[in-house]
mmCIF file of C-alpha atoms in Angstrom:
data_model
loop_
_atom_site.group_PDB
_atom_site.id
_atom_site.type_symbol
_atom_site.label_atom_id
_atom_site.label_comp_id
_atom_site.label_asym_id
_atom_site.label_seq_id
_atom_site.Cartn_x
_atom_site.Cartn_y
_atom_site.Cartn_z
ATOM 1 C CA UNK A 1 1.664 1.297 8.131
ATOM 2 C CA UNK A 2 4.501 -0.545 9.885
ATOM 3 C CA UNK A 3 3.297 -3.827 8.358
ATOM 4 C CA UNK A 4 3.224 -2.291 4.868
ATOM 5 C CA UNK A 5 6.855 -1.227 5.301
ATOM 6 C CA UNK A 6 7.813 -4.645 6.668
ATOM 7 C CA UNK A 7 6.188 -6.367 3.732
ATOM 8 C CA UNK A 8 7.988 -4.171 1.245
ATOM 9 C CA UNK A 9 11.345 -4.710 2.960
ATOM 10 C CA UNK A 10 10.823 -8.504 2.794
ATOM 11 C CA UNK A 11 9.931 -8.354 -0.921
ATOM 12 C CA UNK A 12 6.191 -8.824 -0.452
ATOM 13 C CA UNK A 13 3.276 -7.126 -2.046
ATOM 14 C CA UNK A 14 0.870 -4.669 -0.567
ATOM 15 C CA UNK A 15 -2.403 -3.090 -1.776
ATOM 16 C CA UNK A 16 -4.401 -0.025 -0.821
ATOM 17 C CA UNK A 17 -7.721 -0.492 0.937
ATOM 18 C CA UNK A 18 -9.540 1.300 3.691
ATOM 19 C CA UNK A 19 -10.973 -1.993 4.854
ATOM 20 C CA UNK A 20 -7.488 -3.071 5.926
ATOM 21 C CA UNK A 21 -6.700 -0.215 8.294
ATOM 22 C CA UNK A 22 -8.542 2.889 9.353
ATOM 23 C CA UNK A 23 -5.421 4.424 10.823
ATOM 24 C CA UNK A 24 -2.484 6.265 9.172
ATOM 25 C CA UNK A 25 -0.330 5.395 12.215
ATOM 26 C CA UNK A 26 -0.907 4.536 15.863
ATOM 27 C CA UNK A 27 -3.701 6.753 17.198
ATOM 28 C CA UNK A 28 -4.081 8.770 13.986
ATOM 29 C CA UNK A 29 -7.392 7.964 12.252
ATOM 30 C CA UNK A 30 -7.358 8.445 8.498
ATOM 31 C CA UNK A 31 -9.765 11.363 7.798
ATOM 32 C CA UNK A 32 -10.753 9.945 4.412
ATOM 33 C CA UNK A 33 -9.800 6.900 2.307
ATOM 34 C CA UNK A 34 -7.479 8.690 -0.188
ATOM 35 C CA UNK A 35 -5.051 9.509 2.613
ATOM 36 C CA UNK A 36 -4.147 5.852 2.925
ATOM 37 C CA UNK A 37 -3.669 5.605 -0.812
ATOM 38 C CA UNK A 38 -1.331 8.548 -0.813
ATOM 39 C CA UNK A 39 0.761 7.361 2.107
ATOM 40 C CA UNK A 40 1.434 3.737 1.067
ATOM 41 C CA UNK A 41 3.134 4.550 -2.271
ATOM 42 C CA UNK A 42 5.657 6.774 -0.435
ATOM 43 C CA UNK A 43 6.410 3.947 2.007
ATOM 44 C CA UNK A 44 6.866 1.524 -0.938
ATOM 45 C CA UNK A 45 9.150 3.860 -2.923
ATOM 46 C CA UNK A 46 11.368 4.358 0.152
ATOM 47 C CA UNK A 47 11.601 0.541 0.371
ATOM 48 C CA UNK A 48 12.609 0.359 -3.350
ATOM 49 C CA UNK A 49 9.357 -1.223 -4.551
ATOM 50 C CA UNK A 50 7.722 -0.372 -7.869
ATOM 51 C CA UNK A 51 4.177 0.963 -7.774
ATOM 52 C CA UNK A 52 1.834 -0.859 -10.215
ATOM 53 C CA UNK A 53 -1.159 0.509 -11.929
ATOM 54 C CA UNK A 54 -4.380 -1.550 -11.802
ATOM 55 C CA UNK A 55 -3.628 -2.803 -15.337
ATOM 56 C CA UNK A 56 -0.078 -3.803 -14.325
ATOM 57 C CA UNK A 57 -1.469 -5.656 -11.249
ATOM 58 C CA UNK A 58 -3.968 -7.551 -13.421
ATOM 59 C CA UNK A 59 -1.144 -8.608 -15.755
ATOM 60 C CA UNK A 60 1.053 -9.675 -12.810
ATOM 61 C CA UNK A 61 -1.778 -11.712 -11.336
ATOM 62 C CA UNK A 62 -2.788 -13.004 -14.786
ATOM 63 C CA UNK A 63 -6.368 -11.958 -14.428
ATOM 64 C CA UNK A 64 -8.559 -10.006 -16.900
#
């Protein structure tokens, strides 16, 4: 999670995926994948980032 916050603060992009990190924070294992998906948007909103839907992300990346 600290790297997600750092990326947002520097204007970068993040995505949700259990394959990236099995932990919510140091020593706290995510009990199931949706927990990661619920936590990252709150980190992003605090950092002032806008959360994109899958359709928005496809448009941003210019993919169909």
